[in-house]
């Protein structure tokens, strides 16, 4: 990582035209390298995930040094993050991985907080509008609440069940991404509060 950091900083110091290329190469990794291991860790993959987390921290260190060296690169960084945001149909792990990395960027490039949160919220809304709420509302005749009916649904035919399963996947994706986003917003609000004396 040290060699990559020195190389990237030297590149952007010598030739400003290389800033977009460096930022692009680094943000491309956001789709594949998690900031933290996924919640469901398997014992056989534990070592690989730890290596990926270390690699992620290295990518962020190099990116922060590039932006520190060339501060106007933050505009390019924001554009790259907008362009690289995974399509709403991509799997949950890729969405989580990218979102965690994008939010991590805001720790060292806080000037793009508002526009990046706009992009994140727009992405969440795109996922949300595809969720069919009726799939989660159970039979109210038995007095069940909607939350209990999610896993107790009896499905009439396989075509309907496939659509409902996809709907559950979309809802889970939205849930995980909203939780990450809201936790981030809470941490920003908590860190900005001044203690009262």
PDB file of C-alpha atoms in Angstrom:
ATOM      1  CA  UNK A   1       0.000   0.000   0.000  1.00  0.00           C
ATOM      2  CA  UNK A   2       2.856   2.380   0.766  1.00  0.00           C
ATOM      3  CA  UNK A   3       4.266   1.993  -2.753  1.00  0.00           C
ATOM      4  CA  UNK A   4       0.824   2.543  -4.293  1.00  0.00           C
ATOM      5  CA  UNK A   5       0.332   5.641  -2.145  1.00  0.00           C
ATOM      6  CA  UNK A   6       3.690   7.121  -3.176  1.00  0.00           C
ATOM      7  CA  UNK A   7       3.039   6.271  -6.834  1.00  0.00           C
ATOM      8  CA  UNK A   8      -0.456   7.813  -6.863  1.00  0.00           C
ATOM      9  CA  UNK A   9       0.660  10.981  -5.057  1.00  0.00           C
ATOM     10  CA  UNK A  10       3.637  11.396  -7.387  1.00  0.00           C
ATOM     11  CA  UNK A  11       1.405  10.896 -10.439  1.00  0.00           C
ATOM     12  CA  UNK A  12      -1.095  13.578  -9.475  1.00  0.00           C
ATOM     13  CA  UNK A  13       1.681  15.915  -8.306  1.00  0.00           C
ATOM     14  CA  UNK A  14       3.456  15.733 -11.650  1.00  0.00           C
ATOM     15  CA  UNK A  15       0.441  15.664 -13.946  1.00  0.00           C
ATOM     16  CA  UNK A  16      -3.005  16.852 -12.872  1.00  0.00           C
ATOM     17  CA  UNK A  17      -4.551  15.085 -15.856  1.00  0.00           C
ATOM     18  CA  UNK A  18      -3.903  11.799 -14.048  1.00  0.00           C
ATOM     19  CA  UNK A  19      -6.205  12.699 -11.136  1.00  0.00           C
ATOM     20  CA  UNK A  20      -9.354  11.248 -12.774  1.00  0.00           C
ATOM     21  CA  UNK A  21      -7.477   8.068 -13.741  1.00  0.00           C
ATOM     22  CA  UNK A  22      -6.155   7.547 -10.208  1.00  0.00           C
ATOM     23  CA  UNK A  23      -9.528   8.257  -8.623  1.00  0.00           C
ATOM     24  CA  UNK A  24     -11.267   5.964 -11.107  1.00  0.00           C
ATOM     25  CA  UNK A  25      -8.883   3.083 -10.385  1.00  0.00           C
ATOM     26  CA  UNK A  26      -9.375   3.497  -6.640  1.00  0.00           C
ATOM     27  CA  UNK A  27     -13.173   3.905  -6.631  1.00  0.00           C
ATOM     28  CA  UNK A  28     -13.524   0.852  -8.874  1.00  0.00           C
ATOM     29  CA  UNK A  29     -12.352  -1.167  -5.870  1.00  0.00           C
ATOM     30  CA  UNK A  30     -15.360   0.046  -3.855  1.00  0.00           C
ATOM     31  CA  UNK A  31     -17.540  -2.466  -5.692  1.00  0.00           C
ATOM     32  CA  UNK A  32     -15.485  -5.443  -4.559  1.00  0.00           C
ATOM     33  CA  UNK A  33     -13.661  -4.669  -1.317  1.00  0.00           C
ATOM     34  CA  UNK A  34     -15.754  -4.319   1.853  1.00  0.00           C
ATOM     35  CA  UNK A  35     -14.975  -1.809   4.595  1.00  0.00           C
ATOM     36  CA  UNK A  36     -16.100  -4.351   7.179  1.00  0.00           C
ATOM     37  CA  UNK A  37     -16.783  -8.086   6.924  1.00  0.00           C
ATOM     38  CA  UNK A  38     -20.357  -9.034   6.085  1.00  0.00           C
ATOM     39  CA  UNK A  39     -22.554 -10.014   9.049  1.00  0.00           C
ATOM     40  CA  UNK A  40     -22.783 -13.681   8.022  1.00  0.00           C
ATOM     41  CA  UNK A  41     -19.139 -14.779   8.196  1.00  0.00           C
ATOM     42  CA  UNK A  42     -18.186 -18.321   7.386  1.00  0.00           C
ATOM     43  CA  UNK A  43     -15.149 -19.839   9.068  1.00  0.00           C
ATOM     44  CA  UNK A  44     -13.561 -20.845   5.762  1.00  0.00           C
ATOM     45  CA  UNK A  45     -13.656 -17.285   4.390  1.00  0.00           C
ATOM     46  CA  UNK A  46     -12.585 -15.451   7.543  1.00  0.00           C
ATOM     47  CA  UNK A  47      -8.988 -14.893   6.395  1.00  0.00           C
ATOM     48  CA  UNK A  48      -9.993 -13.636   2.943  1.00  0.00           C
ATOM     49  CA  UNK A  49     -12.467 -11.147   4.391  1.00  0.00           C
ATOM     50  CA  UNK A  50      -9.879  -9.792   6.815  1.00  0.00           C
ATOM     51  CA  UNK A  51      -7.455  -9.296   3.914  1.00  0.00           C
ATOM     52  CA  UNK A  52     -10.168  -7.474   1.958  1.00  0.00           C
ATOM     53  CA  UNK A  53     -10.871  -5.168   4.915  1.00  0.00           C
ATOM     54  CA  UNK A  54      -7.142  -4.351   5.216  1.00  0.00           C
ATOM     55  CA  UNK A  55      -7.026  -3.738   1.453  1.00  0.00           C
ATOM     56  CA  UNK A  56     -10.064  -1.455   1.729  1.00  0.00           C
ATOM     57  CA  UNK A  57      -8.344   0.652   4.370  1.00  0.00           C
ATOM     58  CA  UNK A  58      -5.311   0.864   2.072  1.00  0.00           C
ATOM     59  CA  UNK A  59      -7.452   2.019  -0.851  1.00  0.00           C
ATOM     60  CA  UNK A  60      -8.996   4.723   1.342  1.00  0.00           C
ATOM     61  CA  UNK A  61      -5.570   5.811   2.583  1.00  0.00           C
ATOM     62  CA  UNK A  62      -4.283   6.197  -0.979  1.00  0.00           C
ATOM     63  CA  UNK A  63      -7.455   7.999  -2.081  1.00  0.00           C
ATOM     64  CA  UNK A  64      -7.297  10.398   0.869  1.00  0.00           C
ATOM     65  CA  UNK A  65      -3.659  11.219   0.023  1.00  0.00           C
ATOM     66  CA  UNK A  66      -4.585  11.853  -3.630  1.00  0.00           C
ATOM     67  CA  UNK A  67      -7.364  14.254  -2.553  1.00  0.00           C
ATOM     68  CA  UNK A  68      -5.057  15.858   0.027  1.00  0.00           C
ATOM     69  CA  UNK A  69      -2.451  16.410  -2.700  1.00  0.00           C
ATOM     70  CA  UNK A  70      -4.985  17.623  -5.265  1.00  0.00           C
ATOM     71  CA  UNK A  71      -8.011  19.037  -3.336  1.00  0.00           C
ATOM     72  CA  UNK A  72     -10.040  19.932  -6.415  1.00  0.00           C
ATOM     73  CA  UNK A  73     -10.110  16.210  -7.151  1.00  0.00           C
ATOM     74  CA  UNK A  74     -13.068  16.002  -4.756  1.00  0.00           C
ATOM     75  CA  UNK A  75     -15.339  17.061  -7.634  1.00  0.00           C
ATOM     76  CA  UNK A  76     -13.968  14.245  -9.771  1.00  0.00           C
ATOM     77  CA  UNK A  77     -14.379  11.873  -6.831  1.00  0.00           C
ATOM     78  CA  UNK A  78     -18.049  12.807  -6.440  1.00  0.00           C
ATOM     79  CA  UNK A  79     -18.643  12.268 -10.171  1.00  0.00           C
ATOM     80  CA  UNK A  80     -16.907   8.866  -9.997  1.00  0.00           C
ATOM     81  CA  UNK A  81     -19.014   7.808  -7.010  1.00  0.00           C
ATOM     82  CA  UNK A  82     -22.214   8.849  -8.811  1.00  0.00           C
ATOM     83  CA  UNK A  83     -21.199   6.929 -11.940  1.00  0.00           C
ATOM     84  CA  UNK A  84     -20.051   3.825 -10.086  1.00  0.00           C
ATOM     85  CA  UNK A  85     -23.048   3.417  -7.795  1.00  0.00           C
ATOM     86  CA  UNK A  86     -24.277  -0.122  -8.509  1.00  0.00           C
ATOM     87  CA  UNK A  87     -27.522  -0.531 -10.398  1.00  0.00           C
ATOM     88  CA  UNK A  88     -30.502  -1.131  -8.111  1.00  0.00           C
ATOM     89  CA  UNK A  89     -30.770  -4.733  -9.321  1.00  0.00           C
ATOM     90  CA  UNK A  90     -27.229  -5.677  -8.314  1.00  0.00           C
ATOM     91  CA  UNK A  91     -26.919  -8.020  -5.350  1.00  0.00           C
ATOM     92  CA  UNK A  92     -27.058  -6.949  -1.725  1.00  0.00           C
ATOM     93  CA  UNK A  93     -23.386  -7.589  -1.007  1.00  0.00           C
ATOM     94  CA  UNK A  94     -22.220  -5.309  -3.839  1.00  0.00           C
ATOM     95  CA  UNK A  95     -24.667  -2.601  -2.750  1.00  0.00           C
ATOM     96  CA  UNK A  96     -23.524  -2.855   0.880  1.00  0.00           C
ATOM     97  CA  UNK A  97     -19.860  -2.908  -0.085  1.00  0.00           C
ATOM     98  CA  UNK A  98     -20.108   0.169  -2.301  1.00  0.00           C
ATOM     99  CA  UNK A  99     -22.265   2.145   0.120  1.00  0.00           C
ATOM    100  CA  UNK A 100     -19.930   1.455   3.056  1.00  0.00           C
ATOM    101  CA  UNK A 101     -16.965   2.608   0.991  1.00  0.00           C
ATOM    102  CA  UNK A 102     -18.768   5.707  -0.295  1.00  0.00           C
ATOM    103  CA  UNK A 103     -19.732   6.701   3.245  1.00  0.00           C
ATOM    104  CA  UNK A 104     -16.169   6.022   4.414  1.00  0.00           C
ATOM    105  CA  UNK A 105     -14.960   8.594   1.851  1.00  0.00           C
ATOM    106  CA  UNK A 106     -16.931  11.269   3.688  1.00  0.00           C
ATOM    107  CA  UNK A 107     -14.603  10.921   6.679  1.00  0.00           C
ATOM    108  CA  UNK A 108     -11.755  12.481   4.703  1.00  0.00           C
ATOM    109  CA  UNK A 109     -13.687  14.398   2.021  1.00  0.00           C
ATOM    110  CA  UNK A 110     -16.505  15.993   4.049  1.00  0.00           C
ATOM    111  CA  UNK A 111     -17.113  18.712   1.464  1.00  0.00           C
ATOM    112  CA  UNK A 112     -19.045  16.237  -0.713  1.00  0.00           C
ATOM    113  CA  UNK A 113     -21.349  15.098   2.119  1.00  0.00           C
ATOM    114  CA  UNK A 114     -24.572  16.782   0.954  1.00  0.00           C
ATOM    115  CA  UNK A 115     -24.343  15.902  -2.752  1.00  0.00           C
ATOM    116  CA  UNK A 116     -23.270  12.331  -2.017  1.00  0.00           C
ATOM    117  CA  UNK A 117     -26.127  11.830   0.442  1.00  0.00           C
ATOM    118  CA  UNK A 118     -28.471  13.120  -2.293  1.00  0.00           C
ATOM    119  CA  UNK A 119     -27.169  10.357  -4.572  1.00  0.00           C
ATOM    120  CA  UNK A 120     -27.514   7.720  -1.846  1.00  0.00           C
ATOM    121  CA  UNK A 121     -31.073   8.750  -0.980  1.00  0.00           C
ATOM    122  CA  UNK A 122     -32.036   8.813  -4.660  1.00  0.00           C
ATOM    123  CA  UNK A 123     -30.684   5.267  -4.975  1.00  0.00           C
ATOM    124  CA  UNK A 124     -32.661   4.141  -1.920  1.00  0.00           C
ATOM    125  CA  UNK A 125     -35.827   5.642  -3.382  1.00  0.00           C
ATOM    126  CA  UNK A 126     -35.225   3.788  -6.677  1.00  0.00           C
ATOM    127  CA  UNK A 127     -35.094   0.500  -4.775  1.00  0.00           C
ATOM    128  CA  UNK A 128     -38.058   1.437  -2.585  1.00  0.00           C
ATOM    129  CA  UNK A 129     -40.450   2.177  -5.441  1.00  0.00           C
ATOM    130  CA  UNK A 130     -39.991  -1.350  -6.812  1.00  0.00           C
ATOM    131  CA  UNK A 131     -41.111  -2.993  -3.568  1.00  0.00           C
ATOM    132  CA  UNK A 132     -44.690  -4.219  -3.657  1.00  0.00           C
ATOM    133  CA  UNK A 133     -45.991  -3.450  -0.173  1.00  0.00           C
ATOM    134  CA  UNK A 134     -48.971  -5.757  -0.573  1.00  0.00           C
ATOM    135  CA  UNK A 135     -46.580  -8.751  -0.560  1.00  0.00           C
ATOM    136  CA  UNK A 136     -45.776  -7.952   3.063  1.00  0.00           C
ATOM    137  CA  UNK A 137     -49.319  -7.434   4.309  1.00  0.00           C
ATOM    138  CA  UNK A 138     -50.627 -10.679   5.787  1.00  0.00           C
ATOM    139  CA  UNK A 139     -54.131 -11.981   6.234  1.00  0.00           C
ATOM    140  CA  UNK A 140     -55.584  -9.531   8.732  1.00  0.00           C
ATOM    141  CA  UNK A 141     -58.606 -11.758   9.460  1.00  0.00           C
ATOM    142  CA  UNK A 142     -56.483 -13.822  11.839  1.00  0.00           C
ATOM    143  CA  UNK A 143     -55.306 -10.735  13.684  1.00  0.00           C
ATOM    144  CA  UNK A 144     -51.737 -11.057  12.438  1.00  0.00           C
ATOM    145  CA  UNK A 145     -49.603  -7.995  12.032  1.00  0.00           C
ATOM    146  CA  UNK A 146     -47.959  -7.427   8.629  1.00  0.00           C
ATOM    147  CA  UNK A 147     -44.471  -8.207   9.974  1.00  0.00           C
ATOM    148  CA  UNK A 148     -45.393 -11.797  10.971  1.00  0.00           C
ATOM    149  CA  UNK A 149     -46.843 -12.588   7.578  1.00  0.00           C
ATOM    150  CA  UNK A 150     -43.585 -12.021   5.684  1.00  0.00           C
ATOM    151  CA  UNK A 151     -42.358 -15.593   6.088  1.00  0.00           C
ATOM    152  CA  UNK A 152     -45.764 -17.258   6.444  1.00  0.00           C
ATOM    153  CA  UNK A 153     -47.060 -16.384   2.990  1.00  0.00           C
ATOM    154  CA  UNK A 154     -48.673 -19.232   1.111  1.00  0.00           C
ATOM    155  CA  UNK A 155     -48.049 -18.774  -2.550  1.00  0.00           C
ATOM    156  CA  UNK A 156     -50.521 -19.800  -5.223  1.00  0.00           C
ATOM    157  CA  UNK A 157     -48.123 -20.549  -8.069  1.00  0.00           C
ATOM    158  CA  UNK A 158     -44.398 -20.584  -8.768  1.00  0.00           C
ATOM    159  CA  UNK A 159     -44.460 -17.448 -10.986  1.00  0.00           C
ATOM    160  CA  UNK A 160     -45.989 -15.475  -8.152  1.00  0.00           C
ATOM    161  CA  UNK A 161     -43.569 -16.928  -5.630  1.00  0.00           C
ATOM    162  CA  UNK A 162     -40.562 -15.895  -7.731  1.00  0.00           C
ATOM    163  CA  UNK A 163     -41.834 -12.309  -7.873  1.00  0.00           C
ATOM    164  CA  UNK A 164     -42.527 -12.309  -4.146  1.00  0.00           C
ATOM    165  CA  UNK A 165     -39.063 -13.719  -3.391  1.00  0.00           C
ATOM    166  CA  UNK A 166     -37.534 -10.965  -5.525  1.00  0.00           C
ATOM    167  CA  UNK A 167     -39.619  -8.479  -3.593  1.00  0.00           C
ATOM    168  CA  UNK A 168     -38.256  -9.843  -0.299  1.00  0.00           C
ATOM    169  CA  UNK A 169     -34.712  -9.483  -1.678  1.00  0.00           C
ATOM    170  CA  UNK A 170     -35.412  -5.868  -2.664  1.00  0.00           C
ATOM    171  CA  UNK A 171     -36.844  -5.160   0.791  1.00  0.00           C
ATOM    172  CA  UNK A 172     -33.802  -6.712   2.489  1.00  0.00           C
ATOM    173  CA  UNK A 173     -31.483  -4.681   0.262  1.00  0.00           C
ATOM    174  CA  UNK A 174     -33.333  -1.480   1.117  1.00  0.00           C
ATOM    175  CA  UNK A 175     -33.332  -2.360   4.809  1.00  0.00           C
ATOM    176  CA  UNK A 176     -29.567  -2.946   4.957  1.00  0.00           C
ATOM    177  CA  UNK A 177     -28.765   0.162   2.937  1.00  0.00           C
ATOM    178  CA  UNK A 178     -31.109   2.374   4.954  1.00  0.00           C
ATOM    179  CA  UNK A 179     -29.582   1.088   8.177  1.00  0.00           C
ATOM    180  CA  UNK A 180     -26.062   1.887   6.939  1.00  0.00           C
ATOM    181  CA  UNK A 181     -27.150   5.344   5.802  1.00  0.00           C
ATOM    182  CA  UNK A 182     -29.032   6.179   8.988  1.00  0.00           C
ATOM    183  CA  UNK A 183     -26.173   4.914  11.177  1.00  0.00           C
ATOM    184  CA  UNK A 184     -23.813   7.156   9.221  1.00  0.00           C
ATOM    185  CA  UNK A 185     -26.095  10.187   9.564  1.00  0.00           C
ATOM    186  CA  UNK A 186     -26.437   9.507  13.295  1.00  0.00           C
ATOM    187  CA  UNK A 187     -22.647   9.307  13.706  1.00  0.00           C
ATOM    188  CA  UNK A 188     -22.234  12.618  11.848  1.00  0.00           C
ATOM    189  CA  UNK A 189     -24.868  14.272  14.032  1.00  0.00           C
ATOM    190  CA  UNK A 190     -23.373  12.809  17.224  1.00  0.00           C
ATOM    191  CA  UNK A 191     -19.857  13.956  16.319  1.00  0.00           C
ATOM    192  CA  UNK A 192     -21.023  17.486  15.524  1.00  0.00           C
ATOM    193  CA  UNK A 193     -22.789  17.995  18.850  1.00  0.00           C
ATOM    194  CA  UNK A 194     -20.823  20.202  21.201  1.00  0.00           C
ATOM    195  CA  UNK A 195     -20.993  19.253  24.866  1.00  0.00           C
ATOM    196  CA  UNK A 196     -22.997  21.676  26.986  1.00  0.00           C
ATOM    197  CA  UNK A 197     -21.143  23.044  30.029  1.00  0.00           C
TER     198      UNK A 197
END
